[in-house]
PDB file of C-alpha atoms in Angstrom:
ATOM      1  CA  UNK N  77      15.639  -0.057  -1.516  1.00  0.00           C
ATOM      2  CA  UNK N  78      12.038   0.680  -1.965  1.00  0.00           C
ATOM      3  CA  UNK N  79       9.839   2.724   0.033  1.00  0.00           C
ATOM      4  CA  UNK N  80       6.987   1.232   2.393  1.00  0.00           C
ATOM      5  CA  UNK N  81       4.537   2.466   3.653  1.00  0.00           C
ATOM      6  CA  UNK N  82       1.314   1.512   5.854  1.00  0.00           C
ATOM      7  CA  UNK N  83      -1.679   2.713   6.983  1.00  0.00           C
ATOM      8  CA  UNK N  84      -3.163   2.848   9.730  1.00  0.00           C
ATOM      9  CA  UNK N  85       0.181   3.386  11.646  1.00  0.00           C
ATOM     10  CA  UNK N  86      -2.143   2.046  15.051  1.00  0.00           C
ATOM     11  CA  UNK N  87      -5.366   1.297  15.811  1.00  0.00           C
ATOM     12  CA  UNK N  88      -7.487   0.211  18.636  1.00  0.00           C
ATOM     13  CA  UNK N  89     -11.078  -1.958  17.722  1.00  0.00           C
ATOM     14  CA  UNK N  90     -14.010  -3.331  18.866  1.00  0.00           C
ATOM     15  CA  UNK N  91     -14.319  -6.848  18.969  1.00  0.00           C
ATOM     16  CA  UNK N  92     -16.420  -8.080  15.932  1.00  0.00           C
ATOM     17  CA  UNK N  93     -15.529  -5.407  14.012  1.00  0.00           C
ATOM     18  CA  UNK N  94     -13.204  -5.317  10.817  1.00  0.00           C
ATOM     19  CA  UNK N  95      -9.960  -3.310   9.989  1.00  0.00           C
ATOM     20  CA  UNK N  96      -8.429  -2.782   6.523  1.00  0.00           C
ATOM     21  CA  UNK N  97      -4.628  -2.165   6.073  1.00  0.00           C
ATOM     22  CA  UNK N  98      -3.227  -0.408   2.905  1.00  0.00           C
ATOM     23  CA  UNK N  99       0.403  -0.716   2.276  1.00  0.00           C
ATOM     24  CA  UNK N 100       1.594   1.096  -0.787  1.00  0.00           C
ATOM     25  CA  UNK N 101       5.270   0.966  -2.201  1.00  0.00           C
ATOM     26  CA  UNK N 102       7.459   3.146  -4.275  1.00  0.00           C
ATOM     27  CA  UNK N 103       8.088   1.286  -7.036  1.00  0.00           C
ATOM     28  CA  UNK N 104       6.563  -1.638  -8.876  1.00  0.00           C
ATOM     29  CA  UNK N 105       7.129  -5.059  -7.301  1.00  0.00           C
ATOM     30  CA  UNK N 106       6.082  -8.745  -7.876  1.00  0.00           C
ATOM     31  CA  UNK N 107       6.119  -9.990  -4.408  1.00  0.00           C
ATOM     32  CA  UNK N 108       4.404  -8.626  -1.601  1.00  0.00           C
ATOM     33  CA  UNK N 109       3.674 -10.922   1.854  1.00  0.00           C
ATOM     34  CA  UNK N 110       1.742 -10.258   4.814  1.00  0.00           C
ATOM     35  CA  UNK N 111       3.059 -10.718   8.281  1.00  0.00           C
ATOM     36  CA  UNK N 112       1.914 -10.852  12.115  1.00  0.00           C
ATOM     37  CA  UNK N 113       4.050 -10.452  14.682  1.00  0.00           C
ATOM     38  CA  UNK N 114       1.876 -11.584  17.938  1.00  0.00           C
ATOM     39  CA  UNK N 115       3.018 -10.133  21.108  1.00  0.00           C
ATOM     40  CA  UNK N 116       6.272 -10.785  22.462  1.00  0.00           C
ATOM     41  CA  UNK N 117       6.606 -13.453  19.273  1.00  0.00           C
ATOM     42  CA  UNK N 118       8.352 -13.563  16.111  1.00  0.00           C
ATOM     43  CA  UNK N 119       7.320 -13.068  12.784  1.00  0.00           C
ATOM     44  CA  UNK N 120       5.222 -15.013  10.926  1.00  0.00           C
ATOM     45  CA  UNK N 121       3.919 -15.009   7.268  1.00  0.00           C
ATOM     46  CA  UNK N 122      -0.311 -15.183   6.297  1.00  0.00           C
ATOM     47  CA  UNK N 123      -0.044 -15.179   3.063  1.00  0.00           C
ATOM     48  CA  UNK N 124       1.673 -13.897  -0.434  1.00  0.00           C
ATOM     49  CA  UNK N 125      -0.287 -11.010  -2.215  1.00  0.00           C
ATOM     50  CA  UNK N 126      -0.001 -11.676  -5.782  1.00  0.00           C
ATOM     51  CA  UNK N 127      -0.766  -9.302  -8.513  1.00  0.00           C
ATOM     52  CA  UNK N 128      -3.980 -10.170 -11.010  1.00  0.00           C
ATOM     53  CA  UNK N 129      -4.930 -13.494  -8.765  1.00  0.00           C
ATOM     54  CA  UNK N 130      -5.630 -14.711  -5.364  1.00  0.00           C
ATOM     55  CA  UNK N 131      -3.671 -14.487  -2.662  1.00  0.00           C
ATOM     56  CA  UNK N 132      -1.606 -17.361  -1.191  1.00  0.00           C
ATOM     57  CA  UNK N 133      -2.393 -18.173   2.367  1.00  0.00           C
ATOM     58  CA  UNK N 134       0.021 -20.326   4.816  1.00  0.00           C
ATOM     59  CA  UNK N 135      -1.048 -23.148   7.265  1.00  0.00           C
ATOM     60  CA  UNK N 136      -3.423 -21.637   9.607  1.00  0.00           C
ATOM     61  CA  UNK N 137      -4.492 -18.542   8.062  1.00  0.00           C
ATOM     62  CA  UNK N 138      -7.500 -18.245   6.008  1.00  0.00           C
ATOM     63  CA  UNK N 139      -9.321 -16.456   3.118  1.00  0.00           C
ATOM     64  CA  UNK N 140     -12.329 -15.486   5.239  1.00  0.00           C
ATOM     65  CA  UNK N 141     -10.461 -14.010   8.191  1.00  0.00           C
ATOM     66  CA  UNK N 142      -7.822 -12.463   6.405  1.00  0.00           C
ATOM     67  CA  UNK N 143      -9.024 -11.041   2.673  1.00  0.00           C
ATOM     68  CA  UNK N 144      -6.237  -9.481   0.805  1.00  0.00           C
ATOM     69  CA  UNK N 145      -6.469  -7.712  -2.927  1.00  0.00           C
ATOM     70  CA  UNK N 146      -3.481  -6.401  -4.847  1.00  0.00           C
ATOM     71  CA  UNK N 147      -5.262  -4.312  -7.576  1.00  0.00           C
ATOM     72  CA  UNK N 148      -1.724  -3.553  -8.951  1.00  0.00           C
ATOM     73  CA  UNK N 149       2.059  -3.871  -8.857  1.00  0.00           C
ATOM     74  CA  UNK N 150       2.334  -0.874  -5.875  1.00  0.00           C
ATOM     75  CA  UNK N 151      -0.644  -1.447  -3.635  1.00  0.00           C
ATOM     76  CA  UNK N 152      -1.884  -4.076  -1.455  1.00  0.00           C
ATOM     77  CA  UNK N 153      -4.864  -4.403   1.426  1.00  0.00           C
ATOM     78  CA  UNK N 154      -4.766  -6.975   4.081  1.00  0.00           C
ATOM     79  CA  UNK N 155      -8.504  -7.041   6.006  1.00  0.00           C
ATOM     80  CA  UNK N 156      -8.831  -8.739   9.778  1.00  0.00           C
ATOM     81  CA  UNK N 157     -12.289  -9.560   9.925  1.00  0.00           C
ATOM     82  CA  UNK N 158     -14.545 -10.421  13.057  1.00  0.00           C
ATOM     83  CA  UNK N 159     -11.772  -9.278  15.159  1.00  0.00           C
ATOM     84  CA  UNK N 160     -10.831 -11.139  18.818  1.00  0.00           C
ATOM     85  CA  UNK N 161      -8.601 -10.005  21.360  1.00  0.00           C
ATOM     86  CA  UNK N 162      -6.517 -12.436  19.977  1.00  0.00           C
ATOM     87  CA  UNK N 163      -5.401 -11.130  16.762  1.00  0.00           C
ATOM     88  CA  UNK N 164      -4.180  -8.167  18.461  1.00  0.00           C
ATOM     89  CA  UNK N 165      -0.767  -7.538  17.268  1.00  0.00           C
ATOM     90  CA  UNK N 166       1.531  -5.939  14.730  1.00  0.00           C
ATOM     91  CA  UNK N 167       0.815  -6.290  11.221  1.00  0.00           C
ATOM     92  CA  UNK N 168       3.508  -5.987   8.472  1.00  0.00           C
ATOM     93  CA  UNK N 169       3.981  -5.834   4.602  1.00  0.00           C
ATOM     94  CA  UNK N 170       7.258  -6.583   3.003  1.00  0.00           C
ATOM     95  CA  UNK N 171       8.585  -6.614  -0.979  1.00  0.00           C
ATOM     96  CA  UNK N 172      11.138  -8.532  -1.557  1.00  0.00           C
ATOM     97  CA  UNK N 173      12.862  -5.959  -4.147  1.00  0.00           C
ATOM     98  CA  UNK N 174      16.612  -4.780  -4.097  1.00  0.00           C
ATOM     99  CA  UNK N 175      18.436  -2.818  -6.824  1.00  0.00           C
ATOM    100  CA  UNK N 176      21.536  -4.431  -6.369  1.00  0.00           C
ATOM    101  CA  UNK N 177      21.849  -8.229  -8.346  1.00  0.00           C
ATOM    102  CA  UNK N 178      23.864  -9.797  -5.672  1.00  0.00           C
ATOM    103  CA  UNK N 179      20.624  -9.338  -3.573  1.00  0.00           C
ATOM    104  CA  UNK N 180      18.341  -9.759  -6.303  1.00  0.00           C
ATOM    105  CA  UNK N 181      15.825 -11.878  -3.420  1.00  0.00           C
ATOM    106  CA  UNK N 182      15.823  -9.218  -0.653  1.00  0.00           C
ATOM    107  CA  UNK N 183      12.721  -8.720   1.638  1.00  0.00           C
ATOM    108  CA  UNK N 184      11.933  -4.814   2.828  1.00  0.00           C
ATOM    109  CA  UNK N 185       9.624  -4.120   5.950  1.00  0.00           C
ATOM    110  CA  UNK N 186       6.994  -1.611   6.051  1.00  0.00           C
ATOM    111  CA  UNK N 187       6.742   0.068   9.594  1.00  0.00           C
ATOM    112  CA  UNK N 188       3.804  -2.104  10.377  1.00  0.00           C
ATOM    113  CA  UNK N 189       0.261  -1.527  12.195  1.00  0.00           C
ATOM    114  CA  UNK N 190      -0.152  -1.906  15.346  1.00  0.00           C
ATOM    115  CA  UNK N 191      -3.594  -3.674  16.490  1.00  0.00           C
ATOM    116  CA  UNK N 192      -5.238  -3.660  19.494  1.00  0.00           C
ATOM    117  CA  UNK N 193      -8.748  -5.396  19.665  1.00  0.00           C
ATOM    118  CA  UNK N 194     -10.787  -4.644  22.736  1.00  0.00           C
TER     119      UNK N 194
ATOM    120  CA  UNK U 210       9.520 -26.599   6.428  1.00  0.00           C
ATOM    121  CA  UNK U 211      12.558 -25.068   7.263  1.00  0.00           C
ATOM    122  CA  UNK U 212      13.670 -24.780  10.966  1.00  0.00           C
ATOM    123  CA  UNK U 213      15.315 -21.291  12.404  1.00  0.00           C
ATOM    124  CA  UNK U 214      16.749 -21.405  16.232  1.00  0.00           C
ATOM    125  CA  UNK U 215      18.840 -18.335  17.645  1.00  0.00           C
ATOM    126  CA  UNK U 216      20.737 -18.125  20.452  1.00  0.00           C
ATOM    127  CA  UNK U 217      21.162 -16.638  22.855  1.00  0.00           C
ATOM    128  CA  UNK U 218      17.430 -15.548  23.361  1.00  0.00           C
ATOM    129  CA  UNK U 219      18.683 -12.934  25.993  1.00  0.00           C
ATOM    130  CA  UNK U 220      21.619 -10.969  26.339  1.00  0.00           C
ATOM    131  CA  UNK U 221      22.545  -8.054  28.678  1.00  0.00           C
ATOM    132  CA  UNK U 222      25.723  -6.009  27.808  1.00  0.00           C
ATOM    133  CA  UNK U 223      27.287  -3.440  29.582  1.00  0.00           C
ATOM    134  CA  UNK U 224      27.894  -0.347  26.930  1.00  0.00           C
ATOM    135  CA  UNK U 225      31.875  -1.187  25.185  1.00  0.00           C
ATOM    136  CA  UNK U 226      30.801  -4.680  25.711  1.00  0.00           C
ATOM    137  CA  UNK U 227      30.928  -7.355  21.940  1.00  0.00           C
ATOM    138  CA  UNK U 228      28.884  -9.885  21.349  1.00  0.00           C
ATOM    139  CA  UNK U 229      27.810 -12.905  19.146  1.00  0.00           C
ATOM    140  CA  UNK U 230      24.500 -13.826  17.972  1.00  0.00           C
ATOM    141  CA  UNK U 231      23.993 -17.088  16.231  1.00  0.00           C
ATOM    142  CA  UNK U 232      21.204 -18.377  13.722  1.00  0.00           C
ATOM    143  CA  UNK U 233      21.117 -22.343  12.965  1.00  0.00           C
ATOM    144  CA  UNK U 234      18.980 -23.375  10.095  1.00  0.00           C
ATOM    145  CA  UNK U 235      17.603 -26.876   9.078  1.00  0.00           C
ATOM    146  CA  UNK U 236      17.630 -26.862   5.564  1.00  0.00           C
ATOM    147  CA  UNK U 237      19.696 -25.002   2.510  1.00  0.00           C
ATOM    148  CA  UNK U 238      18.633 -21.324   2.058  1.00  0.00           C
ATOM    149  CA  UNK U 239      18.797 -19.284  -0.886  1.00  0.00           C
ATOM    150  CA  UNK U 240      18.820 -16.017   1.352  1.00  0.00           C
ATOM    151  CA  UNK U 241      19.348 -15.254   4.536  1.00  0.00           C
ATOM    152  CA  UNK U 242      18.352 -11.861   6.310  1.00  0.00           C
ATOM    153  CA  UNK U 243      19.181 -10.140  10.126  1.00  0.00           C
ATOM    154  CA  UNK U 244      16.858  -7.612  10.961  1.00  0.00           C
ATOM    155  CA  UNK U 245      17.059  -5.558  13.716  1.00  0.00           C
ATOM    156  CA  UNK U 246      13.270  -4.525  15.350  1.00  0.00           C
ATOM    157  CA  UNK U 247      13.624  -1.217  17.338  1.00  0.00           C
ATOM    158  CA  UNK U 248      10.995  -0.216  20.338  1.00  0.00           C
ATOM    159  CA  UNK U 249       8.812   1.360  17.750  1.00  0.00           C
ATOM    160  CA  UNK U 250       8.455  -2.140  15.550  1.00  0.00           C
ATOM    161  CA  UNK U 251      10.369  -1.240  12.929  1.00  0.00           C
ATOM    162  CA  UNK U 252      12.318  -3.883  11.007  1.00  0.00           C
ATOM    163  CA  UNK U 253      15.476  -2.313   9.708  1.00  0.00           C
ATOM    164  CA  UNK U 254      17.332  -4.352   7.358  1.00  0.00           C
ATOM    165  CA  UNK U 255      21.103  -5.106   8.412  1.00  0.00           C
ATOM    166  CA  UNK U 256      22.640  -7.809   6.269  1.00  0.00           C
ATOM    167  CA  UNK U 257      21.339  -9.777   3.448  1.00  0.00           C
ATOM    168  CA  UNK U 258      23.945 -12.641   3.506  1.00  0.00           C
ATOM    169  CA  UNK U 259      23.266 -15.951   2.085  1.00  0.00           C
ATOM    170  CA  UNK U 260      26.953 -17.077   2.206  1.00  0.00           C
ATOM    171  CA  UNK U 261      30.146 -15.389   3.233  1.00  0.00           C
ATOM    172  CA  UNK U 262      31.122 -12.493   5.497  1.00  0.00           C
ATOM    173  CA  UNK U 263      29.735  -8.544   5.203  1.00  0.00           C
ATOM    174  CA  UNK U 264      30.671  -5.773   7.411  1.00  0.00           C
ATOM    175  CA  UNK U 265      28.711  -2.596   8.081  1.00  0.00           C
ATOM    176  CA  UNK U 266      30.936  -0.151  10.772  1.00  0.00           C
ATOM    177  CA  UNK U 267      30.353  -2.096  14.146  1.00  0.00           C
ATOM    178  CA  UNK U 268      28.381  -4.871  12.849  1.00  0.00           C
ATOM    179  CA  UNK U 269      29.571  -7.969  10.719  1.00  0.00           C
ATOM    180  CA  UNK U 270      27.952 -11.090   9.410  1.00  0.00           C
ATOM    181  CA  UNK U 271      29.254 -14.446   8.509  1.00  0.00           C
ATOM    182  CA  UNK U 272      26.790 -17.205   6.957  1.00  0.00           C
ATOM    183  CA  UNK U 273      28.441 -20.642   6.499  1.00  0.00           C
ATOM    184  CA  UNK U 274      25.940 -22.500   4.575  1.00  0.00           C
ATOM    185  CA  UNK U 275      27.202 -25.753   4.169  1.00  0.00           C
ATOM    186  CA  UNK U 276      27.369 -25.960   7.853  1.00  0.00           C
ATOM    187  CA  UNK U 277      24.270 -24.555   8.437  1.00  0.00           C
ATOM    188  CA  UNK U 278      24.625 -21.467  10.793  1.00  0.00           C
ATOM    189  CA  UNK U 279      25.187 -17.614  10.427  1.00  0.00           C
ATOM    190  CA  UNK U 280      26.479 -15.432  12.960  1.00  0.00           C
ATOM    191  CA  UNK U 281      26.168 -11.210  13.556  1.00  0.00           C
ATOM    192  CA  UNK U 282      28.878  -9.734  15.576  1.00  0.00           C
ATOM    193  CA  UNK U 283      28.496  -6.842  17.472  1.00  0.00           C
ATOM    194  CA  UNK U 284      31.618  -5.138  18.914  1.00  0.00           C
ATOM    195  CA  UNK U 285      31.294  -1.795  20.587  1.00  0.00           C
ATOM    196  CA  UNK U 286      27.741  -1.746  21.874  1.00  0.00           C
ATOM    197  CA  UNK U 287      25.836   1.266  22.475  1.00  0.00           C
ATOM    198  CA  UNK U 288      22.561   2.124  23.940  1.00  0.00           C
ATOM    199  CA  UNK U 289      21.086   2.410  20.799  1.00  0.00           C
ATOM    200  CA  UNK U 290      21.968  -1.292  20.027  1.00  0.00           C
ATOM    201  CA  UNK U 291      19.043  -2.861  22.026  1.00  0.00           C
ATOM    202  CA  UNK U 292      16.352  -4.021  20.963  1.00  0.00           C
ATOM    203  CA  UNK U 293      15.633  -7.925  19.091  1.00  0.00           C
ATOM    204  CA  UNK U 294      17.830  -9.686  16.412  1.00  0.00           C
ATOM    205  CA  UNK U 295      16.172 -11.329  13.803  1.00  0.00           C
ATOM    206  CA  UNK U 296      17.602 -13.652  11.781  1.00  0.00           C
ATOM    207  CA  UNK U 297      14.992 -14.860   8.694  1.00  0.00           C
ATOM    208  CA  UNK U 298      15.850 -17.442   5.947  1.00  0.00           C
ATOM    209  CA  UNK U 299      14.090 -18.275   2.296  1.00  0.00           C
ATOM    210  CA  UNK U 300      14.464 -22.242   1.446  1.00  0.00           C
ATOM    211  CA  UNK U 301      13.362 -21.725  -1.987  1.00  0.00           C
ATOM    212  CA  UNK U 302      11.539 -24.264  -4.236  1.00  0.00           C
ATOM    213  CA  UNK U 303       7.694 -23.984  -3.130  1.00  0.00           C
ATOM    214  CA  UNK U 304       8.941 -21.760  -0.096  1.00  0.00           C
ATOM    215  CA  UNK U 305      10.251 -19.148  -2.894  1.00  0.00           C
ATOM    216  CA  UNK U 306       9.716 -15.274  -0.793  1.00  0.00           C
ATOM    217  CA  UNK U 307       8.925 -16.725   2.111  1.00  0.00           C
ATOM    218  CA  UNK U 308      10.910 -15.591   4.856  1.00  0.00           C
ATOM    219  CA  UNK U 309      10.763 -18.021   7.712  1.00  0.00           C
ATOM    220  CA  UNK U 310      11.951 -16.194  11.296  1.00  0.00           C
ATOM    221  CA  UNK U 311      14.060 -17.586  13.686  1.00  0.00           C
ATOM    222  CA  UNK U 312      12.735 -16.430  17.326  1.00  0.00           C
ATOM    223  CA  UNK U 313      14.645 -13.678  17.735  1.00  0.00           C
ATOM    224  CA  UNK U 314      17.609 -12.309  20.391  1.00  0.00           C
ATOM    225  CA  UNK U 315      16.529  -9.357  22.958  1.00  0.00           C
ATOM    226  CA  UNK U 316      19.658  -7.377  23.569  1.00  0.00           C
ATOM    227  CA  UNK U 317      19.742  -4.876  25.982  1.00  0.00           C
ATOM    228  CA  UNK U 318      22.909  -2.352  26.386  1.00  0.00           C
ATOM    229  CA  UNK U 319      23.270  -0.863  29.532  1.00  0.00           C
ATOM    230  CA  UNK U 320      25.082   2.585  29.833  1.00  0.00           C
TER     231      UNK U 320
END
């Protein structure tokens, strides 16, 4: 499988301020996606990175709070601007990428950052 | 969209102890993922089973799709076994990559 990564690995902010994520694979993938994980919740998706356009937000979650580039096939950025208390939580890249063709559709997890906004 | 529910959302074992976790889905999936998320956050990737049955040492996984539902077995538990279940499904179409979670199952092993 491929090889995530993400940084920060932690971070506590200041309300009002703004925190950029880098998450940077091993290998070249089409699909990346963005996901928050709220405490003591489950998973859920903000938005597709896609490579050469913009990125495709879900129901709730917008450009303007949540900016995202993907310069290329390995890289992606997910910014939480004007930070609240409330969007403390854990923030996670996947790929869907598998080497195997049986599992041709297979989502990998980076580690994820973990947010705390003061 | 697509609706995930797991049960149970708790379960306590005593170490030795199996167990069943189960994942009902609302709608046909083109993949279906359980995840296991340790104390540190870290989703670790245990079966990518759409349809049929995979084993992996302790752990096994059957997904009947027609009817629905997947299950992970756990027989043997250990300490290290806690922690939550995820179970995540892709419905394809216009939901093509996105994983949809269920709400997970917090297992804790005693020793």
């Amino acid at each position: 499988s491929a090889v995530i990564s993400q940084k920060p690995s932690r971070d506590i902010c200041q309300r009002g301020t703004s925190l950029t994520i880098q998450c940077q694979v091993d290998s070249q993938v089409t699909m990346m996606f963005w996901y928050r994980q709220q405490p003591g919740q489950s998973l859920t998706l903000i938005a597709t990175a896609n490579q050469g356009s913009e990125a495709t937000y879900e129901s709730g979650f917008v450009i303007d709070k949540f900016p995202i580039s993907r310069p290329n096939l390995t890289f992606s950025t997910l910014t939480v601007s004007n930070m609240s208390p409330e969007d403390s939580s854990i923030y996670l890249c996947s790929v869907e990428h598998s080497f195997q063709p049986d599992s041709y559709n297979e989502q990998f997890f980076g580690p994820g950052t973990r947010l705390t906004v003061l | 969209g697509i609706q995930v529910e797991q049960s149970p959302p708790d379960l306590i074992l005593q170490e030795g102890a199996n167990s069943t976790l189960r994942c009902n889905f609302s709608d046909s999936v083109n993949n279906l993922q359980w995840f296991h998320q340790n104390p540190w956050g870290q989703l670790i990737n245990l079966f990518y089973i759409p349809s049929g049955t995979k084993q992996n040492g302790r752990l096994s996984a059957t997904t009947v799709a027609t009817e629905r539902y997947s299950l992970l077995y756990i027989s043997s538990s250990q300490t290290t076994d806690s922690g939550v279940y995820f179970c995540a499904v892709e419905s394809g179409g216009t939901s093509y990559g996105k994983l949809t979670f269920g709400q997970g199952t917090i297992l804790t092993v005693h020793p």
